[in-house]
């Protein structure tokens, strides 16, 4: 893909510059003094400015006299918007106090007292490092009933605010889980990109835009960071799975500390999986930020435009693949462990499609991006045709597969992927309702993964990857199969669970993914928000309302678990974290959207007329180019 030279050099210069600034020599880096800190990768929050001419960097902190540096002892940072010294120069330093005030208003504080008790604006710094301050346990903060909201909702807001993570005094994200009694936090004390999406949307829906803007801009800085695993570097456009704010001693000054952002691109994550979904969610959130806040200046920034292009470049790069779907390893999305979802899992395809749609809306039309936009448009068409045509199953389609002939060698084979009818699992023959259908979990040569994956199906509705008819059919299926998919807690991550020999082979006998637990058929309250957006889009909010009612009965009492176990979601998950932020935020987003369904349209993409026309041409039997799928005129080297 032809990326403008100036953009590329901007990005790589940023990287070099940041490397110079952030790591100096690895041998002298103060980060080496901290056993827990990896010297290679963290983004240091020092004061530095990029001049308006993007290539003309000016570093200001290292050359400052010690005297003036000292006053930054606690914090050496500038705000995210200052990093590129572009459109936002309003001082952000009062954000914390503002946030406290505003969220108090949100929670409808009484007697002039804030419902969220912050002291000195520093109450919510998280992390296991002794240098970071843990929030006060929630016990002092009793939920207050506010007008028009429920106790549960008020508690959820308070917990969400408590989960906020600060970098140099500004909120930059939310911690994944915030259970003060949990002694084995693993990486749940980090800000996960995917986990922050419902938090970010909850803040956007409440008019709290700054935390989202900061998150977008800081994670953008991490995108271009050097990342390696055993001497191998993944693509530059990769966004981290998560990051942590650490406080470390400042170079050459034992009395001073500085905060650093330490990203994990999968090099430390359990299983070492590359977070393919992070960049896709980042683009989706960026568009939601613009739509909700009306502030388009963030997406218009050159560094943000370059960030979008780098993600696209990584996704649209040519490979060996025959399919327009994105080829990924197992566990590269919300299901971040081995679960047999390598290849072309639906969740990634739905997010990919959605990110392409959102990016197309935001990319500035300029000469340098014409090829990219054409490649993007072509991919949208091919992807939507592929998924709508080959991933869809309902009674009719299942019966067709059941009667498939195999070993067809020709361009117009009916059974293109050589699927053996015996692959249709016995459970599906019973389970498929006569009304309704769904997109299967994965498609590979001679293999269809017939499991129902909730997020992939819901996000296909939200992004208009599924047709209107298919979208309704997915919701029909959720209604008909309520006792399997919702039962006592919405929503099953996938259905059914892998059991017995299948579980042993596919998960590698993973003790966390036992049948009907965690990723293997567990129930995840966070999925409520995606369900709600999908239902509102299809004008069927009553389905989401019903699910919310089920969730509301238990979530607060059960301390907001990460997931629930058993076939009907009766138990709190075996190893589920409590006070899991995206369970809290997912609930809040669902609640807010159902109260004001009109705002939900800022989160979905409408079916695009151009794509629809192209698809019609592709399935038009009178079109001679149709058979070998040569409707798209030109290919582009990305
Ligand atoms: C688990 C989930 C993953 C989530 C993470 C942090 O690993 O599988 O999707 O991002 O926890 O909550």
XYZ file of C-alpha atoms and ligand atoms in Angstrom:
650
model
C 0.000 0.000 0.000
C 1.300 3.364 -0.911
C 1.545 5.205 2.338
C 2.647 8.783 1.876
C 6.369 9.154 2.405
C 5.868 12.050 4.707
C 3.490 10.036 6.862
C 5.812 7.091 7.063
C 8.733 9.235 7.952
C 6.643 11.026 10.509
C 5.736 7.795 12.166
C 9.159 6.273 12.069
C 10.709 9.492 13.269
C 8.277 9.500 16.122
C 9.425 6.023 16.949
C 13.085 6.820 16.832
C 12.530 9.950 18.745
C 10.549 8.141 21.358
C 13.151 5.412 21.570
C 15.830 7.955 22.123
C 13.808 9.626 24.764
C 12.312 6.699 26.441
C 15.005 4.148 26.680
C 18.243 6.029 26.117
C 20.748 3.203 26.411
C 19.239 0.020 27.757
C 22.318 -0.383 29.894
C 21.922 2.873 31.681
C 18.166 2.962 31.722
C 16.784 3.453 35.199
C 14.096 0.991 34.278
C 16.663 -1.731 34.728
C 16.704 -0.938 38.400
C 13.157 -2.124 38.624
C 13.003 -5.878 38.279
C 9.440 -5.767 37.094
C 9.929 -3.232 34.368
C 10.924 -4.117 30.872
C 13.401 -1.544 29.604
C 12.595 -2.036 25.964
C 9.123 -0.889 25.639
C 7.715 1.495 28.112
C 6.616 4.936 27.094
C 7.949 7.480 29.481
C 5.978 10.433 30.472
C 8.516 13.145 30.202
C 7.916 16.585 29.032
C 8.503 16.834 25.339
C 6.981 18.693 22.521
C 6.631 18.084 18.852
C 6.579 21.324 17.005
C 3.834 22.170 14.582
C 6.103 21.195 11.748
C 5.816 17.538 12.334
C 9.328 16.611 11.367
C 10.956 19.195 13.464
C 11.061 17.712 16.922
C 12.163 19.650 19.892
C 12.952 17.909 23.080
C 12.729 20.085 26.057
C 13.079 18.112 29.175
C 16.526 16.588 29.041
C 18.104 19.908 28.297
C 16.290 21.626 31.099
C 18.282 22.659 34.125
C 17.810 20.350 37.069
C 16.098 23.109 38.971
C 13.211 23.332 36.606
C 13.002 19.570 36.190
C 12.644 19.178 39.941
C 9.267 20.743 40.003
C 8.045 17.795 37.954
C 9.125 15.331 40.608
C 5.745 13.729 40.815
C 4.854 13.972 37.219
C 6.902 14.705 34.147
C 4.174 14.674 31.674
C 2.265 16.731 29.277
C -1.207 15.891 28.190
C -1.945 13.519 25.371
C -3.042 16.325 23.116
C 0.211 18.159 23.685
C 2.243 15.247 22.439
C 1.731 16.384 18.914
C 1.072 19.934 19.930
C -1.868 20.023 17.580
C -5.440 21.062 17.944
C -6.087 20.686 21.668
C -4.126 23.009 23.780
C -6.548 23.559 26.561
C -4.888 22.707 29.813
C -5.945 19.392 31.112
C -4.401 19.525 34.486
C -7.670 20.239 36.163
C -9.291 17.218 34.631
C -9.182 15.100 37.715
C -11.022 17.630 39.782
C -13.356 18.313 36.878
C -14.009 14.630 36.512
C -14.820 14.328 40.158
C -17.191 17.234 39.929
C -18.785 16.067 36.746
C -19.193 12.478 37.822
C -20.699 13.731 41.057
C -23.240 15.488 38.906
C -23.695 12.317 36.914
C -24.378 10.434 40.092
C -26.562 13.218 41.364
C -24.638 13.802 44.568
C -26.623 15.086 47.474
C -25.864 17.708 50.100
C -23.096 19.091 47.988
C -21.086 15.972 48.703
C -19.604 13.911 45.951
C -20.841 10.370 45.649
C -17.306 9.457 44.649
C -14.966 10.463 47.384
C -11.720 11.604 45.818
C -8.955 13.126 47.772
C -6.427 15.359 46.134
C -7.545 14.017 42.821
C -5.403 10.930 43.256
C -7.684 8.314 44.616
C -7.694 6.031 41.679
C -4.189 5.027 40.803
C -3.821 1.350 40.342
C -1.170 -1.288 40.117
C 0.760 -3.768 42.137
C 3.869 -1.614 42.333
C 4.298 -0.213 45.795
C 4.863 3.145 44.175
C 1.307 3.189 42.908
C -1.612 3.992 45.116
C -4.461 1.525 45.298
C -7.936 2.951 45.578
C -9.694 2.857 48.867
C -11.816 -0.276 49.064
C -15.371 0.431 48.121
C -16.697 -0.070 51.632
C -16.817 3.621 52.521
C -18.686 4.482 49.431
C -22.230 3.389 49.856
C -24.305 3.557 46.702
C -26.658 6.485 46.750
C -30.017 6.325 45.174
C -30.324 9.128 42.664
C -33.392 10.293 40.853
C -34.235 8.171 37.842
C -31.487 5.678 38.454
C -31.339 2.480 40.411
C -29.077 1.591 43.306
C -27.366 -0.922 41.084
C -26.713 1.714 38.456
C -25.314 4.137 40.995
C -23.034 1.474 42.370
C -21.885 0.622 38.849
C -20.970 4.269 38.163
C -19.057 4.504 41.387
C -17.138 1.319 40.602
C -16.425 2.484 37.082
C -15.017 5.748 38.355
C -12.918 3.853 40.900
C -11.479 1.714 38.137
C -10.086 4.749 36.310
C -6.348 4.665 35.748
C -4.353 7.898 35.750
C -1.205 8.789 33.933
C 0.366 11.987 35.095
C -2.864 13.104 36.643
C -5.039 12.492 33.617
C -7.353 9.543 33.234
C -6.209 7.244 30.443
C -8.261 4.086 30.876
C -9.862 1.672 33.295
C -8.269 -1.269 35.074
C -9.554 -4.708 33.945
C -10.662 -5.860 37.393
C -10.599 -4.022 40.657
C -11.166 -6.459 43.484
C -9.186 -5.173 46.464
C -9.272 -8.628 48.045
C -7.743 -10.393 45.074
C -4.120 -11.225 45.826
C -3.335 -12.839 42.471
C -4.011 -10.093 39.994
C -1.995 -11.498 37.057
C -2.535 -8.875 34.368
C -6.004 -7.873 35.505
C -4.452 -4.733 36.988
C -3.782 -3.437 33.485
C -5.820 -1.370 31.069
C -6.923 -3.777 28.333
C -7.780 -2.163 25.035
C -10.799 -4.390 24.399
C -11.983 -4.118 27.989
C -11.868 -0.348 27.860
C -14.316 -0.138 24.930
C -17.498 -0.450 27.025
C -15.959 1.815 29.675
C -15.128 4.376 27.014
C -18.601 4.181 25.561
C -20.207 4.540 28.983
C -18.150 7.714 29.497
C -19.031 9.000 26.028
C -22.716 8.428 26.622
C -22.443 10.470 29.814
C -20.633 13.288 28.054
C -17.275 12.464 29.678
C -15.046 12.739 26.636
C -11.579 13.439 27.990
C -10.754 9.969 29.262
C -11.604 8.526 25.860
C -9.549 11.118 24.026
C -6.587 10.464 26.310
C -6.947 6.731 25.879
C -7.024 7.069 22.093
C -3.981 9.312 21.952
C -1.859 7.428 24.475
C -2.512 4.033 22.939
C -1.636 5.595 19.594
C 1.771 6.438 21.026
C 2.184 2.814 22.041
C 1.244 1.571 18.587
C 4.481 2.705 17.040
C 6.538 1.314 19.843
C 9.279 -1.194 19.334
C 8.002 -4.627 20.182
C 9.767 -7.934 19.947
C 9.366 -11.457 21.103
C 12.449 -13.678 20.931
C 14.024 -11.389 18.330
C 10.917 -11.245 16.165
C 9.059 -7.979 15.695
C 5.403 -7.987 14.768
C 3.983 -5.377 12.383
C 4.221 -1.728 13.300
C 0.481 -1.155 13.239
C -0.161 -3.577 16.077
C -1.909 -2.104 19.104
C -1.137 -3.569 22.504
C -3.482 -5.974 24.280
C -3.031 -3.961 27.438
C -0.834 -1.446 29.189
C 0.090 -0.547 32.704
C 1.057 2.732 34.307
C 4.196 2.249 36.345
C 6.084 4.670 38.526
C 9.826 4.303 38.225
C 12.858 6.197 39.519
C 13.931 9.057 37.312
C 17.268 8.857 35.544
C 20.068 10.228 37.705
C 17.810 11.629 40.406
C 17.120 9.307 43.271
C 14.508 11.568 44.798
C 12.449 11.763 41.698
C 10.144 9.367 39.967
C 8.333 9.383 36.710
C 5.408 7.491 35.316
C 5.757 5.217 32.333
C 3.230 3.465 30.157
C 4.279 -0.140 29.766
C 2.440 -1.917 26.950
C 1.997 -5.642 26.401
C 1.681 -6.615 22.767
C 1.211 -10.236 23.657
C 4.855 -10.835 24.546
C 3.899 -11.290 28.179
C 0.296 -12.361 27.748
C -0.601 -15.906 28.662
C -0.117 -17.928 25.474
C 1.750 -15.064 23.765
C -1.151 -14.215 21.489
C -1.090 -11.157 19.263
C -4.122 -8.995 20.066
C -5.518 -8.617 16.569
C -8.733 -7.121 17.910
C -7.063 -4.198 19.742
C -6.409 -2.036 16.675
C -9.840 -2.829 15.272
C -11.550 -1.790 18.509
C -9.359 1.319 18.627
C -10.687 2.454 15.242
C -14.267 1.690 16.311
C -13.867 3.696 19.515
C -12.247 6.577 17.645
C -15.265 6.877 15.397
C -17.640 6.611 18.381
C -15.678 9.393 20.097
C -16.143 11.696 17.112
C -19.823 10.857 16.742
C -20.677 11.264 20.425
C -18.566 14.283 21.262
C -18.821 16.078 17.941
C -15.082 16.670 18.223
C -13.666 15.537 14.891
C -10.315 17.178 15.498
C -8.898 13.992 17.055
C -9.603 11.797 14.047
C -8.348 14.554 11.757
C -4.930 14.785 13.386
C -2.095 13.618 11.177
C -0.756 11.196 13.750
C -4.214 9.683 14.238
C -4.746 9.399 10.475
C -1.374 7.669 10.240
C -2.327 5.349 13.084
C -5.502 4.329 11.247
C -3.527 3.685 8.087
C -0.961 1.590 9.892
C -3.655 -0.666 11.317
C -5.254 -0.968 7.900
C -1.916 -1.655 6.283
C -1.349 -4.549 8.635
C -4.827 -5.959 8.008
C -4.901 -5.434 4.254
C -1.400 -6.733 3.546
C -1.224 -9.481 0.952
C -0.538 -12.983 2.212
C -1.081 -16.509 0.991
C -4.752 -16.366 1.750
C -7.478 -17.217 -0.762
C -10.197 -15.667 1.366
C -10.992 -12.011 2.090
C -11.345 -12.883 5.763
C -8.484 -12.035 8.107
C -6.231 -14.997 8.906
C -5.252 -15.084 12.574
C -3.906 -17.405 15.234
C -5.968 -18.938 18.015
C -6.964 -16.624 20.830
C -6.412 -13.328 19.064
C -9.616 -11.710 20.316
C -11.854 -11.725 23.384
C -11.340 -15.481 23.588
C -7.637 -15.116 24.172
C -6.802 -18.772 24.760
C -6.748 -21.904 22.686
C -10.339 -22.649 21.745
C -10.079 -23.794 18.145
C -10.742 -20.331 16.761
C -7.584 -20.002 14.673
C -7.961 -19.293 10.972
C -10.889 -17.044 10.195
C -12.962 -16.689 13.366
C -16.191 -14.754 13.037
C -15.459 -12.308 15.862
C -12.337 -11.013 14.131
C -14.127 -10.798 10.782
C -16.983 -8.773 12.276
C -14.564 -6.403 13.995
C -12.459 -6.176 10.842
C -15.487 -5.265 8.744
C -16.621 -2.764 11.339
C -13.180 -1.164 11.551
C -13.015 -0.882 7.755
C -16.411 0.817 7.710
C -15.418 3.212 10.475
C -12.005 3.954 8.945
C -13.578 4.728 5.586
C -15.709 7.358 7.258
C -12.739 8.944 8.973
C -9.888 8.794 6.460
C -9.151 12.183 5.014
C -9.557 12.136 1.244
C -6.121 12.971 -0.075
C -3.988 11.767 -2.944
C -1.810 9.599 -0.755
C -4.698 7.505 0.497
C -6.601 6.901 -2.743
C -5.158 3.404 -3.218
C -5.761 2.535 0.391
C -9.375 3.624 0.191
C -9.889 1.622 -2.994
C -8.328 -1.464 -1.406
C -10.499 -0.942 1.635
C -13.675 -0.674 -0.452
C -12.820 -3.811 -2.394
C -12.192 -5.703 0.812
C -15.476 -4.568 2.320
C -17.373 -5.940 -0.640
C -15.481 -9.230 -0.813
C -15.678 -9.728 2.937
C -19.370 -9.090 3.190
C -20.088 -11.402 0.257
C -17.940 -14.156 1.764
C -19.461 -13.991 5.247
C -23.075 -13.563 4.132
C -22.764 -16.380 1.661
C -20.560 -18.964 3.346
C -20.867 -18.392 7.105
C -24.639 -18.288 7.204
C -26.646 -21.285 8.435
C -30.339 -21.742 8.968
C -32.610 -24.748 8.422
C -32.577 -24.326 4.664
C -28.824 -23.946 4.407
C -28.197 -26.804 6.811
C -30.294 -29.043 4.675
C -28.290 -27.976 1.632
C -25.032 -28.818 3.393
C -26.544 -32.138 4.452
C -27.007 -33.007 0.785
C -23.670 -31.619 -0.414
C -21.668 -33.527 -2.967
C -17.972 -33.544 -2.184
C -14.730 -33.514 -4.177
C -16.069 -31.075 -6.775
C -13.322 -29.732 -8.978
C -14.595 -26.709 -10.887
C -14.942 -22.954 -10.652
C -18.632 -23.164 -9.994
C -18.664 -25.896 -7.375
C -21.588 -25.681 -4.976
C -19.572 -27.122 -2.100
C -16.621 -24.769 -2.552
C -14.804 -25.688 0.651
C -15.325 -29.420 0.322
C -17.369 -29.756 3.482
C -18.345 -33.338 4.322
C -21.983 -33.478 5.383
C -21.007 -35.694 8.301
C -19.434 -32.638 9.860
C -22.858 -31.312 10.769
C -22.808 -31.956 14.512
C -25.725 -33.925 15.976
C -26.490 -31.127 18.474
C -27.098 -28.671 15.643
C -29.571 -30.913 13.871
C -31.726 -30.739 16.994
C -30.906 -27.183 17.972
C -31.471 -25.236 14.768
C -34.871 -23.571 15.068
C -37.164 -23.455 12.079
C -37.263 -19.666 12.444
C -33.881 -18.014 12.827
C -30.281 -18.684 11.897
C -26.757 -17.532 12.636
C -23.263 -17.016 11.296
C -21.004 -19.949 12.097
C -17.859 -19.501 14.142
C -15.219 -20.265 11.550
C -14.696 -21.548 8.029
C -11.631 -23.311 6.676
C -11.085 -25.763 3.843
C -13.126 -28.881 4.662
C -14.092 -27.449 8.023
C -17.012 -25.500 9.342
C -17.033 -24.648 13.025
C -20.754 -24.682 13.670
C -20.616 -23.245 17.181
C -22.613 -20.075 17.836
C -20.306 -17.241 18.957
C -22.209 -14.341 20.481
C -19.887 -11.418 19.918
C -19.248 -12.262 16.258
C -22.956 -12.560 15.560
C -23.922 -9.431 17.464
C -21.181 -7.326 15.940
C -22.151 -8.556 12.462
C -25.541 -6.998 13.119
C -24.043 -3.798 14.504
C -21.613 -3.321 11.609
C -24.124 -4.369 8.926
C -21.880 -7.234 7.908
C -25.003 -9.406 8.159
C -27.967 -8.581 5.910
C -31.083 -7.116 7.505
C -32.793 -10.462 7.133
C -29.883 -12.313 8.692
C -29.725 -9.790 11.528
C -33.361 -10.404 12.390
C -32.833 -14.141 12.130
C -29.926 -13.961 14.616
C -32.158 -12.131 17.081
C -34.943 -14.654 16.425
C -32.508 -17.403 17.330
C -31.464 -15.631 20.539
C -35.126 -15.368 21.509
C -35.922 -18.956 20.655
C -32.822 -20.299 22.371
C -33.125 -18.013 25.379
C -32.705 -20.801 27.925
C -29.424 -21.842 26.274
C -27.954 -18.447 25.445
C -29.229 -16.256 28.260
C -30.664 -18.535 30.941
C -29.675 -16.974 34.282
C -27.089 -14.528 33.002
C -26.608 -12.967 29.569
C -24.759 -13.951 27.475
C -23.082 -17.274 26.577
C -19.796 -16.477 24.924
C -20.330 -19.465 22.647
C -22.685 -22.396 22.360
C -22.318 -25.271 22.958
C -19.280 -26.033 25.098
C -16.560 -28.402 23.916
C -16.702 -31.572 25.979
C -14.849 -34.878 26.338
C -12.378 -35.763 23.645
C -13.118 -32.575 21.711
C -12.272 -30.479 24.779
C -9.055 -32.464 25.296
C -7.907 -32.047 21.701
C -9.071 -28.516 20.951
C -8.292 -26.751 24.225
C -5.346 -28.974 25.114
C -7.221 -30.066 28.268
C -7.254 -26.451 29.490
C -8.442 -26.560 33.119
C -9.721 -22.978 32.893
C -11.777 -23.732 29.799
C -13.636 -26.750 31.154
C -17.094 -27.307 29.643
C -19.535 -24.456 30.376
C -16.852 -22.336 32.004
C -14.875 -19.231 30.954
C -14.362 -19.177 27.172
C -15.826 -22.618 26.737
C -19.521 -21.872 27.046
C -19.269 -19.524 30.027
C -21.648 -16.541 30.292
C -20.178 -13.037 30.073
C -22.209 -10.076 31.341
C -20.100 -7.644 29.328
C -21.777 -8.932 26.167
C -24.952 -7.168 27.276
C -23.881 -3.926 25.647
C -23.252 -5.421 22.232
C -26.581 -7.241 22.504
C -28.275 -3.961 23.322
C -26.783 -2.052 20.382
C -27.775 -4.892 18.034
C -31.334 -5.054 19.388
C -31.856 -1.311 19.189
C -30.464 -1.242 15.647
C -33.003 -3.862 14.596
C -35.720 -2.000 16.482
C -36.200 -4.860 18.911
C -35.065 -3.308 22.202
C -37.401 -5.523 24.202
C -34.970 -8.432 23.811
C -32.173 -6.439 25.415
C -34.537 -5.127 28.099
C -35.388 -8.690 29.050
C -31.723 -9.652 29.215
C -30.906 -6.581 31.292
C -33.616 -7.496 33.759
C -32.047 -10.936 34.196
C -28.580 -9.450 34.694
C -29.724 -6.722 37.060
C -31.025 -9.275 39.543
C -27.593 -10.740 40.171
C -24.697 -8.574 39.030
C -24.380 -6.329 42.053
C -25.150 -9.071 44.586
C -22.532 -11.297 42.965
C -19.952 -8.451 42.915
C -19.872 -7.966 39.158
C -18.126 -11.184 38.087
C -16.130 -11.533 34.931
C -18.113 -14.607 33.850
C -20.562 -17.262 35.039
C -20.330 -21.041 34.739
C -22.637 -23.981 34.045
C -25.076 -24.590 31.269
C -27.642 -22.205 32.662
C -25.114 -19.744 34.157
C -26.054 -20.527 37.752
C -22.606 -20.229 39.311
C -20.148 -17.379 39.475
C -17.237 -18.529 37.288
C -14.695 -20.856 38.876
C -11.825 -18.446 38.367
C -13.846 -15.356 37.533
C -12.514 -12.038 38.803
C -14.897 -9.948 40.841
C -15.473 -6.251 40.162
C -14.593 -6.886 36.545
C -14.773 -3.486 34.891
C -16.222 -4.508 31.563
C -19.043 -6.361 33.332
C -19.812 -3.082 35.100
C -19.412 -0.929 31.999
C -21.295 -3.388 29.775
C -24.241 -3.160 32.135
C -24.083 0.642 32.228
C -23.918 1.003 28.459
C -26.916 -1.314 28.057
C -28.830 0.660 30.658
C -27.993 4.058 29.142
C -28.821 2.954 25.618
C -32.154 1.505 26.578
C -33.011 4.764 28.318
C -32.000 6.808 25.279
C -32.100 4.446 22.291
C -31.494 7.302 19.846
C -27.845 7.608 20.887
C -27.198 3.994 19.924
C -26.927 4.974 16.280
C -23.578 6.584 17.026
C -22.294 3.062 17.609
C -23.487 1.168 14.560
C -22.871 1.333 10.822
C -25.699 1.402 8.348
C -25.720 -0.872 5.338
C -23.832 0.914 2.591
C -25.600 1.372 -0.746
C -22.402 0.975 -2.780
C -21.545 -2.307 -1.112
C -25.087 -3.503 -1.587
C -24.991 -2.665 -5.306
C -21.705 -4.474 -5.753
C -23.082 -7.516 -3.938
C -26.158 -7.505 -6.141
C -23.934 -7.532 -9.204
C -21.978 -10.448 -7.734
C -25.063 -12.597 -7.280
C -26.747 -11.505 -10.507
C -26.991 -14.685 -12.631
C -26.947 -12.644 -15.854
C -23.580 -11.119 -15.070
C -20.891 -13.030 -17.036
C -18.122 -11.971 -14.628
C -19.965 -13.437 -11.657
C -18.787 -17.030 -11.787
C -15.199 -16.447 -10.963
C -15.998 -13.551 -8.712
C -14.305 -11.030 -10.983
C -16.659 -8.202 -10.292
C -14.050 -6.095 -8.576
C -12.058 -4.384 -11.255
C -8.604 -3.877 -9.967
C -6.339 -5.231 -7.306
C -4.044 -3.029 -5.299
C -0.757 -3.839 -3.746
C -0.941 -3.046 -0.096
C -9.493 -12.484 29.979
C -10.402 -12.369 28.804
C -9.983 -11.234 27.925
C -9.936 -9.967 28.757
C -8.997 -10.157 29.915
C -8.982 -8.960 30.828
O -8.234 -12.891 29.578
O -10.391 -13.557 28.083
O -10.851 -11.096 26.850
O -9.516 -8.909 27.990
O -9.385 -11.267 30.666
O -10.218 -8.758 31.377
